[in-house]
Amino acid sequence: MKITEHIDRAKGETLFSFEIIPPVKGRSIQELYDNIDPLMEFKPPFIDVTTSREEYVYIDKGGLYDKKITRMRPGTVGICSSIQHKYGVDTVPHLLCGGFTKEETEYVLVDCHYLGIDNVMALRGDAMKEEKYFRPTEGGHTYARGLVQQIRNLSEGKYLHETIETDDCSDFCIGVAGYPEKHLEAPSLQSDLKRLKEKVDAGADYVVTQMFFDNDKFFEFVKAARENGIKVPIIPGIKPIAVKRHLQLLPQVFRIDLPQDLIDAVDACSNNKEVRQVGVEWAIQQSKELKAQGVPVLHYYSMGKSDNIKAIAENVF
Ligand code: FAD
């Protein structure tokens, strides 16, 4: 079922959902199940599964190094299908522009359709690890908007190189990313909102936000989005701080601000167990306020460990 249908059916009740990351190649899918199992009691109508970009690896050839490309965490669509069948919930595979040609994307979408996956998240992806700026893949999309358009075209039977008349067109519900504190490359929040509107106009059905730690930033973002004509549901993304290093890492990687009270509370912790508890308590307060304001879904970034998400959900749902 589509995410937008789940939201409609909830009739104003806030839903619980979360995002997981595929295990590193060679590890077992059981690890994922072990993290999903404790969260199922909160009845997530859908679970997102991220996609990781390709990376360079250097193979030692007796002193000389061969540069090769690999994917450390493949298997997003396969994991989505397994989860749908094991738990009977919808899944949302993340699709990236970076690292994929349009043809490869088309094949992934055909797989999704055959597997009964009704939702996809359309994202540009970041620069590769060794690169400073995002470089579009040859034959791929430059911005998420193009990807949204490609996915939407399939609903009309428009494939890349042919139009196919059929009664069995895919009709994906498409999510896109939004940034309450603006995307790091955007010259301003207003300009970023215009780009978000373009994604919605191209066919996106809902928005999931980047993490934020100050709810006012989210409320202002939603207000500005509405003023810019963006009418689709906007789902807040919540990440509980888990280790002290997040104080430097999160602002550096995502260009987001952390509230001083949160920084002080984390600074006062003597170990990461205490930090994890602070992160949980902060996320509970954030979640309660967002829920009281009627957000359609609270979407948690689980980052592979679910104990903190469970502790939050127990207090909020
Ligand atoms: P876009 O919407 O394409 O925007 C990228 C930048 O370009 C923005 O600054 C925008 O303002 C600007 N822009 C857009 N259109 C134009 C234009 N026509 N001309 C000039 N500028 C333009 N990354 C992963 O690798 N894997 C994941 O699974 C993943 N999941 C995510 C889930 C969520 C909820 C979020 C918020 C992010 C996720 N990301 C993921 C990160 C995402 O890929 C990065 O933030 C990426 O840098 C931008 O992606 P986007 O889809 O927002 O890009």
PDB file of N, CA and C and ligand atoms in Angstrom, residues 19-22 48-53 76 92-98 121-127 134 141-148 175-180 182-196 198-199 207-211 235-237 253-254 299 301, ligand 1:
ATOM      1  N   GLU A  19      13.992   3.797   9.545  1.00  0.00           N
ATOM      2  CA  GLU A  19      14.859   3.549   8.390  1.00  0.00           C
ATOM      3  C   GLU A  19      15.998   2.632   8.827  1.00  0.00           C
ATOM      4  N   ILE A  20      16.321   1.663   7.995  1.00  0.00           N
ATOM      5  CA  ILE A  20      17.449   0.789   8.313  1.00  0.00           C
ATOM      6  C   ILE A  20      18.477   0.833   7.185  1.00  0.00           C
ATOM      7  N   ILE A  21      19.685   0.387   7.527  1.00  0.00           N
ATOM      8  CA  ILE A  21      20.784   0.375   6.552  1.00  0.00           C
ATOM      9  C   ILE A  21      21.139  -1.082   6.270  1.00  0.00           C
ATOM     10  N   PRO A  22      21.266  -1.473   5.003  1.00  0.00           N
ATOM     11  CA  PRO A  22      21.642  -2.866   4.720  1.00  0.00           C
ATOM     12  C   PRO A  22      22.952  -3.232   5.423  1.00  0.00           C
ATOM     13  N   ASP A  48      11.832   2.054   5.797  1.00  0.00           N
ATOM     14  CA  ASP A  48      12.715   2.487   4.708  1.00  0.00           C
ATOM     15  C   ASP A  48      14.033   1.702   4.743  1.00  0.00           C
ATOM     16  N   VAL A  49      14.564   1.411   3.571  1.00  0.00           N
ATOM     17  CA  VAL A  49      15.883   0.762   3.493  1.00  0.00           C
ATOM     18  C   VAL A  49      16.782   1.637   2.620  1.00  0.00           C
ATOM     19  N   THR A  50      17.892   2.076   3.180  1.00  0.00           N
ATOM     20  CA  THR A  50      18.761   3.016   2.475  1.00  0.00           C
ATOM     21  C   THR A  50      19.552   2.311   1.373  1.00  0.00           C
ATOM     22  N   THR A  51      20.104   3.127   0.503  1.00  0.00           N
ATOM     23  CA  THR A  51      21.035   2.632  -0.520  1.00  0.00           C
ATOM     24  C   THR A  51      22.346   3.378  -0.345  1.00  0.00           C
ATOM     25  N   SER A  52      23.447   2.644  -0.419  1.00  0.00           N
ATOM     26  CA  SER A  52      24.757   3.303  -0.271  1.00  0.00           C
ATOM     27  C   SER A  52      25.421   3.410  -1.624  1.00  0.00           C
ATOM     28  N   ARG A  53      26.126   4.496  -1.792  1.00  0.00           N
ATOM     29  CA  ARG A  53      26.842   4.713  -3.047  1.00  0.00           C
ATOM     30  C   ARG A  53      27.987   3.740  -3.200  1.00  0.00           C
ATOM     31  N   THR A  76      19.580  -3.519  -1.362  1.00  0.00           N
ATOM     32  CA  THR A  76      18.430  -2.773  -0.832  1.00  0.00           C
ATOM     33  C   THR A  76      17.080  -3.370  -1.252  1.00  0.00           C
ATOM     34  N   VAL A  92      10.197   0.812   1.751  1.00  0.00           N
ATOM     35  CA  VAL A  92      10.528   1.915   0.845  1.00  0.00           C
ATOM     36  C   VAL A  92      12.020   1.840   0.509  1.00  0.00           C
ATOM     37  N   PRO A  93      12.354   1.271  -0.654  1.00  0.00           N
ATOM     38  CA  PRO A  93      13.765   1.278  -1.045  1.00  0.00           C
ATOM     39  C   PRO A  93      14.181   2.692  -1.464  1.00  0.00           C
ATOM     40  N   HIS A  94      15.374   3.092  -1.066  1.00  0.00           N
ATOM     41  CA  HIS A  94      15.893   4.397  -1.492  1.00  0.00           C
ATOM     42  C   HIS A  94      16.594   4.218  -2.836  1.00  0.00           C
ATOM     43  N   LEU A  95      16.265   5.067  -3.783  1.00  0.00           N
ATOM     44  CA  LEU A  95      16.905   5.035  -5.100  1.00  0.00           C
ATOM     45  C   LEU A  95      17.783   6.270  -5.234  1.00  0.00           C
ATOM     46  N   LEU A  96      18.967   6.080  -5.784  1.00  0.00           N
ATOM     47  CA  LEU A  96      19.898   7.215  -5.909  1.00  0.00           C
ATOM     48  C   LEU A  96      20.163   7.551  -7.367  1.00  0.00           C
ATOM     49  N   CYS A  97      20.424   8.836  -7.613  1.00  0.00           N
ATOM     50  CA  CYS A  97      20.931   9.228  -8.934  1.00  0.00           C
ATOM     51  C   CYS A  97      22.401   8.804  -9.043  1.00  0.00           C
ATOM     52  N   GLY A  98      23.177   9.139  -8.010  1.00  0.00           N
ATOM     53  CA  GLY A  98      24.628   8.893  -8.027  1.00  0.00           C
ATOM     54  C   GLY A  98      24.938   7.411  -8.074  1.00  0.00           C
ATOM     55  N   MET A 121      11.801   5.977  -2.496  1.00  0.00           N
ATOM     56  CA  MET A 121      12.297   7.295  -2.092  1.00  0.00           C
ATOM     57  C   MET A 121      13.312   7.718  -3.149  1.00  0.00           C
ATOM     58  N   ALA A 122      13.103   8.878  -3.773  1.00  0.00           N
ATOM     59  CA  ALA A 122      13.964   9.324  -4.867  1.00  0.00           C
ATOM     60  C   ALA A 122      14.970  10.361  -4.363  1.00  0.00           C
ATOM     61  N   LEU A 123      16.245  10.011  -4.439  1.00  0.00           N
ATOM     62  CA  LEU A 123      17.298  10.864  -3.865  1.00  0.00           C
ATOM     63  C   LEU A 123      18.441  11.048  -4.847  1.00  0.00           C
ATOM     64  N   ARG A 124      19.124  12.164  -4.686  1.00  0.00           N
ATOM     65  CA  ARG A 124      20.285  12.364  -5.541  1.00  0.00           C
ATOM     66  C   ARG A 124      21.474  11.539  -5.073  1.00  0.00           C
ATOM     67  N   GLY A 125      21.662  11.447  -3.737  1.00  0.00           N
ATOM     68  CA  GLY A 125      22.886  10.844  -3.196  1.00  0.00           C
ATOM     69  C   GLY A 125      23.938  11.915  -3.010  1.00  0.00           C
ATOM     70  N   ASP A 126      24.946  11.581  -2.227  1.00  0.00           N
ATOM     71  CA  ASP A 126      26.029  12.530  -1.953  1.00  0.00           C
ATOM     72  C   ASP A 126      27.204  12.287  -2.890  1.00  0.00           C
ATOM     73  N   ALA A 127      28.227  13.115  -2.723  1.00  0.00           N
ATOM     74  CA  ALA A 127      29.463  12.883  -3.466  1.00  0.00           C
ATOM     75  C   ALA A 127      30.077  11.565  -3.016  1.00  0.00           C
ATOM     76  N   PHE A 134      29.373  16.424  -5.585  1.00  0.00           N
ATOM     77  CA  PHE A 134      28.617  15.394  -6.293  1.00  0.00           C
ATOM     78  C   PHE A 134      28.873  15.521  -7.787  1.00  0.00           C
ATOM     79  N   HIS A 141      21.044  10.622 -13.565  1.00  0.00           N
ATOM     80  CA  HIS A 141      20.406  11.911 -13.299  1.00  0.00           C
ATOM     81  C   HIS A 141      21.337  12.827 -12.503  1.00  0.00           C
ATOM     82  N   THR A 142      21.170  14.124 -12.714  1.00  0.00           N
ATOM     83  CA  THR A 142      21.973  15.116 -11.985  1.00  0.00           C
ATOM     84  C   THR A 142      21.297  15.498 -10.674  1.00  0.00           C
ATOM     85  N   TYR A 143      19.966  15.568 -10.713  1.00  0.00           N
ATOM     86  CA  TYR A 143      19.196  15.950  -9.520  1.00  0.00           C
ATOM     87  C   TYR A 143      18.058  14.956  -9.308  1.00  0.00           C
ATOM     88  N   ALA A 144      17.584  14.920  -8.052  1.00  0.00           N
ATOM     89  CA  ALA A 144      16.512  13.987  -7.711  1.00  0.00           C
ATOM     90  C   ALA A 144      15.260  14.243  -8.552  1.00  0.00           C
ATOM     91  N   ARG A 145      15.061  15.501  -8.946  1.00  0.00           N
ATOM     92  CA  ARG A 145      13.859  15.801  -9.721  1.00  0.00           C
ATOM     93  C   ARG A 145      13.763  14.931 -10.991  1.00  0.00           C
ATOM     94  N   GLY A 146      14.908  14.740 -11.675  1.00  0.00           N
ATOM     95  CA  GLY A 146      14.925  13.906 -12.884  1.00  0.00           C
ATOM     96  C   GLY A 146      14.535  12.472 -12.575  1.00  0.00           C
ATOM     97  N   LEU A 147      14.990  12.006 -11.427  1.00  0.00           N
ATOM     98  CA  LEU A 147      14.663  10.640 -11.006  1.00  0.00           C
ATOM     99  C   LEU A 147      13.164  10.512 -10.731  1.00  0.00           C
ATOM    100  N   VAL A 148      12.613  11.527 -10.069  1.00  0.00           N
ATOM    101  CA  VAL A 148      11.160  11.526  -9.798  1.00  0.00           C
ATOM    102  C   VAL A 148      10.406  11.444 -11.130  1.00  0.00           C
ATOM    103  N   GLY A 175       8.607   9.295  -2.454  1.00  0.00           N
ATOM    104  CA  GLY A 175       9.060  10.206  -1.400  1.00  0.00           C
ATOM    105  C   GLY A 175      10.302  10.954  -1.859  1.00  0.00           C
ATOM    106  N   VAL A 176      10.479  12.163  -1.354  1.00  0.00           N
ATOM    107  CA  VAL A 176      11.710  12.930  -1.628  1.00  0.00           C
ATOM    108  C   VAL A 176      12.209  13.549  -0.325  1.00  0.00           C
ATOM    109  N   ALA A 177      13.450  14.007  -0.366  1.00  0.00           N
ATOM    110  CA  ALA A 177      14.076  14.571   0.834  1.00  0.00           C
ATOM    111  C   ALA A 177      13.820  16.071   0.943  1.00  0.00           C
ATOM    112  N   GLY A 178      13.616  16.538   2.189  1.00  0.00           N
ATOM    113  CA  GLY A 178      13.499  17.975   2.470  1.00  0.00           C
ATOM    114  C   GLY A 178      14.429  18.335   3.619  1.00  0.00           C
ATOM    115  N   TYR A 179      14.827  19.578   3.678  1.00  0.00           N
ATOM    116  CA  TYR A 179      15.877  19.989   4.619  1.00  0.00           C
ATOM    117  C   TYR A 179      15.445  21.212   5.429  1.00  0.00           C
ATOM    118  N   PRO A 180      14.975  20.997   6.670  1.00  0.00           N
ATOM    119  CA  PRO A 180      14.528  22.137   7.485  1.00  0.00           C
ATOM    120  C   PRO A 180      15.620  23.191   7.677  1.00  0.00           C
ATOM    121  N   LYS A 182      18.045  23.687   5.371  1.00  0.00           N
ATOM    122  CA  LYS A 182      18.489  23.747   3.983  1.00  0.00           C
ATOM    123  C   LYS A 182      19.554  22.697   3.674  1.00  0.00           C
ATOM    124  N   HIS A 183      19.562  22.248   2.426  1.00  0.00           N
ATOM    125  CA  HIS A 183      20.581  21.309   1.979  1.00  0.00           C
ATOM    126  C   HIS A 183      21.922  22.031   1.967  1.00  0.00           C
ATOM    127  N   LEU A 184      22.970  21.304   2.282  1.00  0.00           N
ATOM    128  CA  LEU A 184      24.276  21.953   2.469  1.00  0.00           C
ATOM    129  C   LEU A 184      24.790  22.687   1.238  1.00  0.00           C
ATOM    130  N   GLU A 185      24.353  22.274   0.046  1.00  0.00           N
ATOM    131  CA  GLU A 185      24.837  22.958  -1.163  1.00  0.00           C
ATOM    132  C   GLU A 185      23.914  24.095  -1.595  1.00  0.00           C
ATOM    133  N   ALA A 186      22.747  24.197  -0.997  1.00  0.00           N
ATOM    134  CA  ALA A 186      21.785  25.207  -1.471  1.00  0.00           C
ATOM    135  C   ALA A 186      22.214  26.593  -1.021  1.00  0.00           C
ATOM    136  N   PRO A 187      22.096  27.589  -1.900  1.00  0.00           N
ATOM    137  CA  PRO A 187      22.517  28.947  -1.525  1.00  0.00           C
ATOM    138  C   PRO A 187      21.637  29.572  -0.445  1.00  0.00           C
ATOM    139  N   SER A 188      20.377  29.130  -0.338  1.00  0.00           N
ATOM    140  CA  SER A 188      19.502  29.656   0.715  1.00  0.00           C
ATOM    141  C   SER A 188      18.368  28.654   0.938  1.00  0.00           C
ATOM    142  N   LEU A 189      17.668  28.801   2.066  1.00  0.00           N
ATOM    143  CA  LEU A 189      16.540  27.911   2.354  1.00  0.00           C
ATOM    144  C   LEU A 189      15.441  28.115   1.309  1.00  0.00           C
ATOM    145  N   GLN A 190      15.237  29.380   0.931  1.00  0.00           N
ATOM    146  CA  GLN A 190      14.187  29.677  -0.048  1.00  0.00           C
ATOM    147  C   GLN A 190      14.483  29.003  -1.390  1.00  0.00           C
ATOM    148  N   SER A 191      15.748  29.058  -1.798  1.00  0.00           N
ATOM    149  CA  SER A 191      16.113  28.436  -3.070  1.00  0.00           C
ATOM    150  C   SER A 191      15.941  26.917  -2.977  1.00  0.00           C
ATOM    151  N   ASP A 192      16.297  26.349  -1.818  1.00  0.00           N
ATOM    152  CA  ASP A 192      16.136  24.911  -1.622  1.00  0.00           C
ATOM    153  C   ASP A 192      14.656  24.514  -1.657  1.00  0.00           C
ATOM    154  N   LEU A 193      13.797  25.367  -1.090  1.00  0.00           N
ATOM    155  CA  LEU A 193      12.356  25.095  -1.096  1.00  0.00           C
ATOM    156  C   LEU A 193      11.810  25.112  -2.518  1.00  0.00           C
ATOM    157  N   LYS A 194      12.357  26.017  -3.339  1.00  0.00           N
ATOM    158  CA  LYS A 194      11.920  26.056  -4.745  1.00  0.00           C
ATOM    159  C   LYS A 194      12.270  24.742  -5.432  1.00  0.00           C
ATOM    160  N   ARG A 195      13.457  24.226  -5.094  1.00  0.00           N
ATOM    161  CA  ARG A 195      13.880  22.937  -5.680  1.00  0.00           C
ATOM    162  C   ARG A 195      12.991  21.805  -5.175  1.00  0.00           C
ATOM    163  N   LEU A 196      12.600  21.908  -3.916  1.00  0.00           N
ATOM    164  CA  LEU A 196      11.698  20.888  -3.353  1.00  0.00           C
ATOM    165  C   LEU A 196      10.352  20.928  -4.078  1.00  0.00           C
ATOM    166  N   GLU A 198       9.879  21.843  -7.066  1.00  0.00           N
ATOM    167  CA  GLU A 198      10.059  21.245  -8.402  1.00  0.00           C
ATOM    168  C   GLU A 198       9.937  19.718  -8.325  1.00  0.00           C
ATOM    169  N   LYS A 199      10.465  19.140  -7.249  1.00  0.00           N
ATOM    170  CA  LYS A 199      10.370  17.673  -7.109  1.00  0.00           C
ATOM    171  C   LYS A 199       8.907  17.253  -6.933  1.00  0.00           C
ATOM    172  N   VAL A 207       7.217  14.110   1.511  1.00  0.00           N
ATOM    173  CA  VAL A 207       8.583  14.567   1.825  1.00  0.00           C
ATOM    174  C   VAL A 207       8.986  13.966   3.171  1.00  0.00           C
ATOM    175  N   VAL A 208      10.212  13.491   3.274  1.00  0.00           N
ATOM    176  CA  VAL A 208      10.777  13.105   4.579  1.00  0.00           C
ATOM    177  C   VAL A 208      11.943  14.037   4.845  1.00  0.00           C
ATOM    178  N   THR A 209      12.016  14.561   6.049  1.00  0.00           N
ATOM    179  CA  THR A 209      13.057  15.567   6.291  1.00  0.00           C
ATOM    180  C   THR A 209      14.361  14.958   6.788  1.00  0.00           C
ATOM    181  N   GLN A 210      15.382  15.718   6.555  1.00  0.00           N
ATOM    182  CA  GLN A 210      16.669  15.480   7.194  1.00  0.00           C
ATOM    183  C   GLN A 210      16.475  15.612   8.703  1.00  0.00           C
ATOM    184  N   MET A 211      17.346  14.975   9.473  1.00  0.00           N
ATOM    185  CA  MET A 211      17.244  15.092  10.941  1.00  0.00           C
ATOM    186  C   MET A 211      17.370  16.557  11.372  1.00  0.00           C
ATOM    187  N   ILE A 235       7.017  14.576   6.483  1.00  0.00           N
ATOM    188  CA  ILE A 235       7.289  13.647   7.592  1.00  0.00           C
ATOM    189  C   ILE A 235       8.614  14.026   8.254  1.00  0.00           C
ATOM    190  N   PRO A 236       8.602  14.292   9.563  1.00  0.00           N
ATOM    191  CA  PRO A 236       9.868  14.636  10.215  1.00  0.00           C
ATOM    192  C   PRO A 236      10.758  13.413  10.434  1.00  0.00           C
ATOM    193  N   GLY A 237      12.036  13.571  10.156  1.00  0.00           N
ATOM    194  CA  GLY A 237      13.029  12.521  10.403  1.00  0.00           C
ATOM    195  C   GLY A 237      13.735  12.807  11.721  1.00  0.00           C
ATOM    196  N   VAL A 253      28.785  16.898   8.810  1.00  0.00           N
ATOM    197  CA  VAL A 253      28.304  16.130   7.651  1.00  0.00           C
ATOM    198  C   VAL A 253      27.006  16.705   7.097  1.00  0.00           C
ATOM    199  N   PHE A 254      26.086  17.099   7.993  1.00  0.00           N
ATOM    200  CA  PHE A 254      24.751  17.494   7.523  1.00  0.00           C
ATOM    201  C   PHE A 254      24.496  18.990   7.585  1.00  0.00           C
ATOM    202  N   HIS A 299       9.376   9.479  11.850  1.00  0.00           N
ATOM    203  CA  HIS A 299      10.246   8.560  11.115  1.00  0.00           C
ATOM    204  C   HIS A 299      11.633   8.600  11.763  1.00  0.00           C
ATOM    205  N   TYR A 301      15.655   7.485  12.331  1.00  0.00           N
ATOM    206  CA  TYR A 301      16.878   6.951  11.711  1.00  0.00           C
ATOM    207  C   TYR A 301      17.505   5.997  12.707  1.00  0.00           C
TER     208      TYR A 301
HETATM  209  P1  FAD B   1      18.299  17.119  -4.810  1.00  0.00           P
HETATM  210  O1  FAD B   1      16.875  17.300  -4.510  1.00  0.00           O
HETATM  211  O2  FAD B   1      18.695  16.761  -6.188  1.00  0.00           O
HETATM  212  O3  FAD B   1      19.066  18.452  -4.345  1.00  0.00           O
HETATM  213  C1  FAD B   1      20.478  18.470  -4.218  1.00  0.00           C
HETATM  214  C2  FAD B   1      20.949  19.913  -4.208  1.00  0.00           C
HETATM  215  O4  FAD B   1      20.809  20.486  -5.508  1.00  0.00           O
HETATM  216  C3  FAD B   1      20.170  20.844  -3.275  1.00  0.00           C
HETATM  217  O5  FAD B   1      21.067  21.776  -2.747  1.00  0.00           O
HETATM  218  C4  FAD B   1      19.159  21.517  -4.202  1.00  0.00           C
HETATM  219  O6  FAD B   1      18.760  22.781  -3.705  1.00  0.00           O
HETATM  220  C5  FAD B   1      19.969  21.627  -5.470  1.00  0.00           C
HETATM  221  N1  FAD B   1      19.206  21.567  -6.722  1.00  0.00           N
HETATM  222  C6  FAD B   1      18.160  20.788  -7.003  1.00  0.00           C
HETATM  223  N2  FAD B   1      17.768  20.974  -8.280  1.00  0.00           N
HETATM  224  C7  FAD B   1      18.601  21.882  -8.815  1.00  0.00           C
HETATM  225  C8  FAD B   1      18.742  22.487 -10.110  1.00  0.00           C
HETATM  226  N3  FAD B   1      17.918  22.196 -11.121  1.00  0.00           N
HETATM  227  N4  FAD B   1      19.737  23.380 -10.291  1.00  0.00           N
HETATM  228  C9  FAD B   1      20.604  23.707  -9.279  1.00  0.00           C
HETATM  229  N5  FAD B   1      20.500  23.176  -8.039  1.00  0.00           N
HETATM  230  C10 FAD B   1      19.539  22.268  -7.818  1.00  0.00           C
HETATM  231  N6  FAD B   1      21.806   9.400   0.686  1.00  0.00           N
HETATM  232  C11 FAD B   1      22.219   8.167   0.274  1.00  0.00           C
HETATM  233  O7  FAD B   1      23.306   8.057  -0.296  1.00  0.00           O
HETATM  234  N7  FAD B   1      21.448   7.063   0.488  1.00  0.00           N
HETATM  235  C12 FAD B   1      20.251   7.114   1.106  1.00  0.00           C
HETATM  236  O8  FAD B   1      19.587   6.099   1.273  1.00  0.00           O
HETATM  237  C13 FAD B   1      19.789   8.390   1.562  1.00  0.00           C
HETATM  238  N8  FAD B   1      18.591   8.540   2.196  1.00  0.00           N
HETATM  239  C14 FAD B   1      18.174   9.781   2.593  1.00  0.00           C
HETATM  240  C15 FAD B   1      16.923   9.916   3.216  1.00  0.00           C
HETATM  241  C16 FAD B   1      16.476  11.174   3.630  1.00  0.00           C
HETATM  242  C17 FAD B   1      15.138  11.296   4.308  1.00  0.00           C
HETATM  243  C18 FAD B   1      17.293  12.326   3.446  1.00  0.00           C
HETATM  244  C19 FAD B   1      16.854  13.661   3.929  1.00  0.00           C
HETATM  245  C20 FAD B   1      18.526  12.197   2.829  1.00  0.00           C
HETATM  246  C21 FAD B   1      18.984  10.935   2.384  1.00  0.00           C
HETATM  247  N9  FAD B   1      20.206  10.774   1.732  1.00  0.00           N
HETATM  248  C22 FAD B   1      20.620   9.525   1.319  1.00  0.00           C
HETATM  249  C23 FAD B   1      21.091  11.920   1.541  1.00  0.00           C
HETATM  250  C24 FAD B   1      20.868  12.631   0.178  1.00  0.00           C
HETATM  251  O9  FAD B   1      21.196  11.771  -0.877  1.00  0.00           O
HETATM  252  C25 FAD B   1      21.758  13.869   0.185  1.00  0.00           C
HETATM  253  O10 FAD B   1      21.307  14.789   1.128  1.00  0.00           O
HETATM  254  C26 FAD B   1      22.017  14.517  -1.170  1.00  0.00           C
HETATM  255  O11 FAD B   1      23.125  15.405  -1.021  1.00  0.00           O
HETATM  256  C27 FAD B   1      20.860  15.335  -1.720  1.00  0.00           C
HETATM  257  O12 FAD B   1      19.843  14.542  -2.118  1.00  0.00           O
HETATM  258  P2  FAD B   1      18.438  15.170  -2.631  1.00  0.00           P
HETATM  259  O13 FAD B   1      17.638  14.028  -3.113  1.00  0.00           O
HETATM  260  O14 FAD B   1      17.882  16.048  -1.586  1.00  0.00           O
HETATM  261  O15 FAD B   1      18.979  16.022  -3.864  1.00  0.00           O
END
